[in-house]
């Protein structure tokens, strides 16, 4: 693991390696060029939006479905059915998810048909090709396939909360809403923070879904740090610049990992 990291760091300090026979050191020039690239700035903004909205939606949906599956108002057979349905998106590989939603969001696909029948749109919409909708569309797809991870973890956390705490809260006259905010959320807080940090790290590095749906287009509206780095290496063959971008992503990921490890130590 260490060897390729050291090699990439070394490449980032050279001129165009691999394609150049005798590469020379250029110091931090590559870093200056990358951080001043307008496309890099676009990739950062898109990555922050894509990641922030995804993590927040994963948390809200995961918690909502976990509360439903943990509720006494839902029967045993209904819970088993709902668990199967809700966890289904997590069972698909990214390739299947991308192909599935490309078909559904096709101008002649099911989504356009249903929205047209319901009167929400007039005509066919190019969800993944329209600059106004592409980023929102891939974010929605990522939300759909990622919330079960939160749901399963939070459901396990809910089932581990002692019932005595709820009984004591009811004796003190706490309503269901107050029990949720003063018993459920504090008990789930360590899990929520851990899951959110992990999901943030993973989502910032999402590549396959973006590449197989929009490829970073149209006009860079869905360009992420991962696709930006990939294109530098395998579309433009600027391996030194790609290494520089990869090192920057590594540093950002290490910062997030630091907060995650720090939280785990405090939790222990």
JSON list of N, CA, C and O in Angstrom, two decimals, residues 17-54:
[
{"chain": "A", "resi": 17, "resn": "UNK", "atom": "N", "xyz": [5.52, 12.38, -16.39]},
{"chain": "A", "resi": 17, "resn": "UNK", "atom": "CA", "xyz": [6.16, 11.07, -16.27]},
{"chain": "A", "resi": 17, "resn": "UNK", "atom": "C", "xyz": [5.46, 10.06, -17.16]},
{"chain": "A", "resi": 17, "resn": "UNK", "atom": "O", "xyz": [4.39, 10.30, -17.71]},
{"chain": "A", "resi": 18, "resn": "UNK", "atom": "N", "xyz": [6.09, 8.90, -17.30]},
{"chain": "A", "resi": 18, "resn": "UNK", "atom": "CA", "xyz": [5.60, 7.74, -18.05]},
{"chain": "A", "resi": 18, "resn": "UNK", "atom": "C", "xyz": [5.67, 8.00, -19.55]},
{"chain": "A", "resi": 18, "resn": "UNK", "atom": "O", "xyz": [6.23, 7.21, -20.31]},
{"chain": "A", "resi": 19, "resn": "UNK", "atom": "N", "xyz": [5.08, 9.11, -20.01]},
{"chain": "A", "resi": 19, "resn": "UNK", "atom": "CA", "xyz": [5.12, 9.42, -21.44]},
{"chain": "A", "resi": 19, "resn": "UNK", "atom": "C", "xyz": [6.39, 10.17, -21.83]},
{"chain": "A", "resi": 19, "resn": "UNK", "atom": "O", "xyz": [6.65, 10.38, -23.02]},
{"chain": "A", "resi": 20, "resn": "UNK", "atom": "N", "xyz": [7.17, 10.59, -20.84]},
{"chain": "A", "resi": 20, "resn": "UNK", "atom": "CA", "xyz": [8.44, 11.29, -21.10]},
{"chain": "A", "resi": 20, "resn": "UNK", "atom": "C", "xyz": [9.60, 10.42, -20.64]},
{"chain": "A", "resi": 20, "resn": "UNK", "atom": "O", "xyz": [9.58, 9.91, -19.51]},
{"chain": "A", "resi": 21, "resn": "UNK", "atom": "N", "xyz": [10.59, 10.24, -21.50]},
{"chain": "A", "resi": 21, "resn": "UNK", "atom": "CA", "xyz": [11.70, 9.34, -21.17]},
{"chain": "A", "resi": 21, "resn": "UNK", "atom": "C", "xyz": [12.52, 9.87, -19.99]},
{"chain": "A", "resi": 21, "resn": "UNK", "atom": "O", "xyz": [12.82, 9.14, -19.05]},
{"chain": "A", "resi": 22, "resn": "UNK", "atom": "N", "xyz": [12.89, 11.13, -20.02]},
{"chain": "A", "resi": 22, "resn": "UNK", "atom": "CA", "xyz": [13.73, 11.72, -18.97]},
{"chain": "A", "resi": 22, "resn": "UNK", "atom": "C", "xyz": [12.95, 12.82, -18.26]},
{"chain": "A", "resi": 22, "resn": "UNK", "atom": "O", "xyz": [12.98, 13.98, -18.67]},
{"chain": "A", "resi": 23, "resn": "UNK", "atom": "N", "xyz": [12.23, 12.44, -17.22]},
{"chain": "A", "resi": 23, "resn": "UNK", "atom": "CA", "xyz": [11.44, 13.42, -16.47]},
{"chain": "A", "resi": 23, "resn": "UNK", "atom": "C", "xyz": [12.33, 14.22, -15.52]},
{"chain": "A", "resi": 23, "resn": "UNK", "atom": "O", "xyz": [13.31, 13.68, -14.99]},
{"chain": "A", "resi": 24, "resn": "UNK", "atom": "N", "xyz": [11.97, 15.45, -15.33]},
{"chain": "A", "resi": 24, "resn": "UNK", "atom": "CA", "xyz": [12.72, 16.33, -14.44]},
{"chain": "A", "resi": 24, "resn": "UNK", "atom": "C", "xyz": [11.81, 16.85, -13.33]},
{"chain": "A", "resi": 24, "resn": "UNK", "atom": "O", "xyz": [10.60, 16.97, -13.50]},
{"chain": "A", "resi": 25, "resn": "UNK", "atom": "N", "xyz": [12.43, 17.19, -12.22]},
{"chain": "A", "resi": 25, "resn": "UNK", "atom": "CA", "xyz": [11.68, 17.72, -11.09]},
{"chain": "A", "resi": 25, "resn": "UNK", "atom": "C", "xyz": [11.20, 19.14, -11.39]},
{"chain": "A", "resi": 25, "resn": "UNK", "atom": "O", "xyz": [11.94, 19.97, -11.91]},
{"chain": "A", "resi": 26, "resn": "UNK", "atom": "N", "xyz": [9.93, 19.39, -11.05]},
{"chain": "A", "resi": 26, "resn": "UNK", "atom": "CA", "xyz": [9.36, 20.72, -11.26]},
{"chain": "A", "resi": 26, "resn": "UNK", "atom": "C", "xyz": [8.86, 21.32, -9.95]},
{"chain": "A", "resi": 26, "resn": "UNK", "atom": "O", "xyz": [8.18, 22.35, -9.95]},
{"chain": "A", "resi": 27, "resn": "UNK", "atom": "N", "xyz": [9.18, 20.65, -8.85]},
{"chain": "A", "resi": 27, "resn": "UNK", "atom": "CA", "xyz": [8.77, 21.17, -7.54]},
{"chain": "A", "resi": 27, "resn": "UNK", "atom": "C", "xyz": [7.26, 21.16, -7.37]},
{"chain": "A", "resi": 27, "resn": "UNK", "atom": "O", "xyz": [6.60, 20.15, -7.66]},
{"chain": "A", "resi": 28, "resn": "UNK", "atom": "N", "xyz": [6.72, 22.30, -6.96]},
{"chain": "A", "resi": 28, "resn": "UNK", "atom": "CA", "xyz": [5.29, 22.40, -6.69]},
{"chain": "A", "resi": 28, "resn": "UNK", "atom": "C", "xyz": [4.51, 23.02, -7.86]},
{"chain": "A", "resi": 28, "resn": "UNK", "atom": "O", "xyz": [3.34, 23.40, -7.68]},
{"chain": "A", "resi": 29, "resn": "UNK", "atom": "N", "xyz": [5.14, 23.11, -9.02]},
{"chain": "A", "resi": 29, "resn": "UNK", "atom": "CA", "xyz": [4.48, 23.73, -10.17]},
{"chain": "A", "resi": 29, "resn": "UNK", "atom": "C", "xyz": [3.19, 23.00, -10.55]},
{"chain": "A", "resi": 29, "resn": "UNK", "atom": "O", "xyz": [2.19, 23.63, -10.91]},
{"chain": "A", "resi": 30, "resn": "UNK", "atom": "N", "xyz": [3.22, 21.66, -10.47]},
{"chain": "A", "resi": 30, "resn": "UNK", "atom": "CA", "xyz": [2.02, 20.89, -10.80]},
{"chain": "A", "resi": 30, "resn": "UNK", "atom": "C", "xyz": [0.87, 21.21, -9.85]},
{"chain": "A", "resi": 30, "resn": "UNK", "atom": "O", "xyz": [-0.29, 21.29, -10.28]},
{"chain": "A", "resi": 31, "resn": "UNK", "atom": "N", "xyz": [1.18, 21.38, -8.58]},
{"chain": "A", "resi": 31, "resn": "UNK", "atom": "CA", "xyz": [0.14, 21.69, -7.59]},
{"chain": "A", "resi": 31, "resn": "UNK", "atom": "C", "xyz": [-0.48, 23.05, -7.86]},
{"chain": "A", "resi": 31, "resn": "UNK", "atom": "O", "xyz": [-1.70, 23.23, -7.76]},
{"chain": "A", "resi": 32, "resn": "UNK", "atom": "N", "xyz": [0.38, 24.02, -8.24]},
{"chain": "A", "resi": 32, "resn": "UNK", "atom": "CA", "xyz": [-0.13, 25.36, -8.55]},
{"chain": "A", "resi": 32, "resn": "UNK", "atom": "C", "xyz": [-1.04, 25.30, -9.77]},
{"chain": "A", "resi": 32, "resn": "UNK", "atom": "O", "xyz": [-2.12, 25.93, -9.80]},
{"chain": "A", "resi": 33, "resn": "UNK", "atom": "N", "xyz": [-0.66, 24.52, -10.76]},
{"chain": "A", "resi": 33, "resn": "UNK", "atom": "CA", "xyz": [-1.45, 24.42, -11.99]},
{"chain": "A", "resi": 33, "resn": "UNK", "atom": "C", "xyz": [-2.79, 23.75, -11.73]},
{"chain": "A", "resi": 33, "resn": "UNK", "atom": "O", "xyz": [-3.83, 24.17, -12.27]},
{"chain": "A", "resi": 34, "resn": "UNK", "atom": "N", "xyz": [-2.78, 22.71, -10.89]},
{"chain": "A", "resi": 34, "resn": "UNK", "atom": "CA", "xyz": [-4.04, 22.00, -10.61]},
{"chain": "A", "resi": 34, "resn": "UNK", "atom": "C", "xyz": [-5.00, 22.87, -9.81]},
{"chain": "A", "resi": 34, "resn": "UNK", "atom": "O", "xyz": [-6.18, 23.00, -10.15]},
{"chain": "A", "resi": 35, "resn": "UNK", "atom": "N", "xyz": [-4.51, 23.48, -8.73]},
{"chain": "A", "resi": 35, "resn": "UNK", "atom": "CA", "xyz": [-5.41, 24.25, -7.85]},
{"chain": "A", "resi": 35, "resn": "UNK", "atom": "C", "xyz": [-5.89, 25.54, -8.51]},
{"chain": "A", "resi": 35, "resn": "UNK", "atom": "O", "xyz": [-6.87, 26.15, -8.03]},
{"chain": "A", "resi": 36, "resn": "UNK", "atom": "N", "xyz": [-5.25, 25.97, -9.59]},
{"chain": "A", "resi": 36, "resn": "UNK", "atom": "CA", "xyz": [-5.71, 27.16, -10.31]},
{"chain": "A", "resi": 36, "resn": "UNK", "atom": "C", "xyz": [-6.54, 26.80, -11.54]},
{"chain": "A", "resi": 36, "resn": "UNK", "atom": "O", "xyz": [-6.99, 27.71, -12.26]},
{"chain": "A", "resi": 37, "resn": "UNK", "atom": "N", "xyz": [-6.74, 25.51, -11.76]},
{"chain": "A", "resi": 37, "resn": "UNK", "atom": "CA", "xyz": [-7.53, 25.07, -12.91]},
{"chain": "A", "resi": 37, "resn": "UNK", "atom": "C", "xyz": [-9.02, 25.28, -12.62]},
{"chain": "A", "resi": 37, "resn": "UNK", "atom": "O", "xyz": [-9.53, 24.76, -11.62]},
{"chain": "A", "resi": 38, "resn": "UNK", "atom": "N", "xyz": [-9.76, 26.02, -13.46]},
{"chain": "A", "resi": 38, "resn": "UNK", "atom": "CA", "xyz": [-11.19, 26.25, -13.22]},
{"chain": "A", "resi": 38, "resn": "UNK", "atom": "C", "xyz": [-12.00, 24.95, -13.14]},
{"chain": "A", "resi": 38, "resn": "UNK", "atom": "O", "xyz": [-12.98, 24.87, -12.39]},
{"chain": "A", "resi": 39, "resn": "UNK", "atom": "N", "xyz": [-11.60, 23.94, -13.92]},
{"chain": "A", "resi": 39, "resn": "UNK", "atom": "CA", "xyz": [-12.31, 22.66, -13.88]},
{"chain": "A", "resi": 39, "resn": "UNK", "atom": "C", "xyz": [-12.14, 21.99, -12.53]},
{"chain": "A", "resi": 39, "resn": "UNK", "atom": "O", "xyz": [-13.06, 21.35, -12.01]},
{"chain": "A", "resi": 40, "resn": "UNK", "atom": "N", "xyz": [-10.96, 22.15, -11.92]},
{"chain": "A", "resi": 40, "resn": "UNK", "atom": "CA", "xyz": [-10.72, 21.61, -10.59]},
{"chain": "A", "resi": 40, "resn": "UNK", "atom": "C", "xyz": [-11.64, 22.27, -9.57]},
{"chain": "A", "resi": 40, "resn": "UNK", "atom": "O", "xyz": [-12.19, 21.61, -8.70]},
{"chain": "A", "resi": 41, "resn": "UNK", "atom": "N", "xyz": [-11.82, 23.58, -9.69]},
{"chain": "A", "resi": 41, "resn": "UNK", "atom": "CA", "xyz": [-12.74, 24.29, -8.79]},
{"chain": "A", "resi": 41, "resn": "UNK", "atom": "C", "xyz": [-14.18, 23.79, -8.98]},
{"chain": "A", "resi": 41, "resn": "UNK", "atom": "O", "xyz": [-14.91, 23.61, -8.01]},
{"chain": "A", "resi": 42, "resn": "UNK", "atom": "N", "xyz": [-14.56, 23.57, -10.24]},
{"chain": "A", "resi": 42, "resn": "UNK", "atom": "CA", "xyz": [-15.89, 23.03, -10.53]},
{"chain": "A", "resi": 42, "resn": "UNK", "atom": "C", "xyz": [-16.05, 21.64, -9.92]},
{"chain": "A", "resi": 42, "resn": "UNK", "atom": "O", "xyz": [-17.10, 21.31, -9.35]},
{"chain": "A", "resi": 43, "resn": "UNK", "atom": "N", "xyz": [-15.01, 20.83, -10.04]},
{"chain": "A", "resi": 43, "resn": "UNK", "atom": "CA", "xyz": [-15.05, 19.47, -9.48]},
{"chain": "A", "resi": 43, "resn": "UNK", "atom": "C", "xyz": [-15.20, 19.50, -7.97]},
{"chain": "A", "resi": 43, "resn": "UNK", "atom": "O", "xyz": [-15.94, 18.68, -7.40]},
{"chain": "A", "resi": 44, "resn": "UNK", "atom": "N", "xyz": [-14.54, 20.44, -7.30]},
{"chain": "A", "resi": 44, "resn": "UNK", "atom": "CA", "xyz": [-14.66, 20.56, -5.85]},
{"chain": "A", "resi": 44, "resn": "UNK", "atom": "C", "xyz": [-16.09, 20.94, -5.47]},
{"chain": "A", "resi": 44, "resn": "UNK", "atom": "O", "xyz": [-16.68, 20.35, -4.56]},
{"chain": "A", "resi": 45, "resn": "UNK", "atom": "N", "xyz": [-16.66, 21.93, -6.15]},
{"chain": "A", "resi": 45, "resn": "UNK", "atom": "CA", "xyz": [-18.03, 22.36, -5.84]},
{"chain": "A", "resi": 45, "resn": "UNK", "atom": "C", "xyz": [-19.01, 21.22, -6.07]},
{"chain": "A", "resi": 45, "resn": "UNK", "atom": "O", "xyz": [-19.90, 20.97, -5.23]},
{"chain": "A", "resi": 46, "resn": "UNK", "atom": "N", "xyz": [-18.87, 20.53, -7.20]},
{"chain": "A", "resi": 46, "resn": "UNK", "atom": "CA", "xyz": [-19.79, 19.42, -7.49]},
{"chain": "A", "resi": 46, "resn": "UNK", "atom": "C", "xyz": [-19.64, 18.30, -6.47]},
{"chain": "A", "resi": 46, "resn": "UNK", "atom": "O", "xyz": [-20.64, 17.71, -6.04]},
{"chain": "A", "resi": 47, "resn": "UNK", "atom": "N", "xyz": [-18.41, 18.00, -6.08]},
{"chain": "A", "resi": 47, "resn": "UNK", "atom": "CA", "xyz": [-18.16, 16.94, -5.11]},
{"chain": "A", "resi": 47, "resn": "UNK", "atom": "C", "xyz": [-18.77, 17.29, -3.75]},
{"chain": "A", "resi": 47, "resn": "UNK", "atom": "O", "xyz": [-19.37, 16.44, -3.09]},
{"chain": "A", "resi": 48, "resn": "UNK", "atom": "N", "xyz": [-18.62, 18.55, -3.34]},
{"chain": "A", "resi": 48, "resn": "UNK", "atom": "CA", "xyz": [-19.19, 18.98, -2.06]},
{"chain": "A", "resi": 48, "resn": "UNK", "atom": "C", "xyz": [-20.71, 18.90, -2.08]},
{"chain": "A", "resi": 48, "resn": "UNK", "atom": "O", "xyz": [-21.33, 18.45, -1.11]},
{"chain": "A", "resi": 49, "resn": "UNK", "atom": "N", "xyz": [-21.33, 19.34, -3.18]},
{"chain": "A", "resi": 49, "resn": "UNK", "atom": "CA", "xyz": [-22.79, 19.26, -3.29]},
{"chain": "A", "resi": 49, "resn": "UNK", "atom": "C", "xyz": [-23.25, 17.80, -3.31]},
{"chain": "A", "resi": 49, "resn": "UNK", "atom": "O", "xyz": [-24.15, 17.41, -2.56]},
{"chain": "A", "resi": 50, "resn": "UNK", "atom": "N", "xyz": [-22.63, 17.02, -4.18]},
{"chain": "A", "resi": 50, "resn": "UNK", "atom": "CA", "xyz": [-22.98, 15.61, -4.32]},
{"chain": "A", "resi": 50, "resn": "UNK", "atom": "C", "xyz": [-22.84, 14.87, -3.00]},
{"chain": "A", "resi": 50, "resn": "UNK", "atom": "O", "xyz": [-23.72, 14.10, -2.59]},
{"chain": "A", "resi": 51, "resn": "UNK", "atom": "N", "xyz": [-21.75, 15.12, -2.29]},
{"chain": "A", "resi": 51, "resn": "UNK", "atom": "CA", "xyz": [-21.47, 14.43, -1.03]},
{"chain": "A", "resi": 51, "resn": "UNK", "atom": "C", "xyz": [-22.38, 14.92, 0.09]},
{"chain": "A", "resi": 51, "resn": "UNK", "atom": "O", "xyz": [-22.97, 14.13, 0.82]},
{"chain": "A", "resi": 52, "resn": "UNK", "atom": "N", "xyz": [-22.49, 16.25, 0.23]},
{"chain": "A", "resi": 52, "resn": "UNK", "atom": "CA", "xyz": [-23.28, 16.80, 1.32]},
{"chain": "A", "resi": 52, "resn": "UNK", "atom": "C", "xyz": [-24.74, 16.41, 1.25]},
{"chain": "A", "resi": 52, "resn": "UNK", "atom": "O", "xyz": [-25.33, 15.96, 2.25]},
{"chain": "A", "resi": 53, "resn": "UNK", "atom": "N", "xyz": [-25.35, 16.55, 0.08]},
{"chain": "A", "resi": 53, "resn": "UNK", "atom": "CA", "xyz": [-26.76, 16.19, -0.09]},
{"chain": "A", "resi": 53, "resn": "UNK", "atom": "C", "xyz": [-26.95, 14.69, 0.10]},
{"chain": "A", "resi": 53, "resn": "UNK", "atom": "O", "xyz": [-27.92, 14.25, 0.73]},
{"chain": "A", "resi": 54, "resn": "UNK", "atom": "N", "xyz": [-26.04, 13.90, -0.43]},
{"chain": "A", "resi": 54, "resn": "UNK", "atom": "CA", "xyz": [-26.16, 12.44, -0.32]},
{"chain": "A", "resi": 54, "resn": "UNK", "atom": "C", "xyz": [-26.09, 11.98, 1.13]},
{"chain": "A", "resi": 54, "resn": "UNK", "atom": "O", "xyz": [-26.92, 11.19, 1.59]}
]
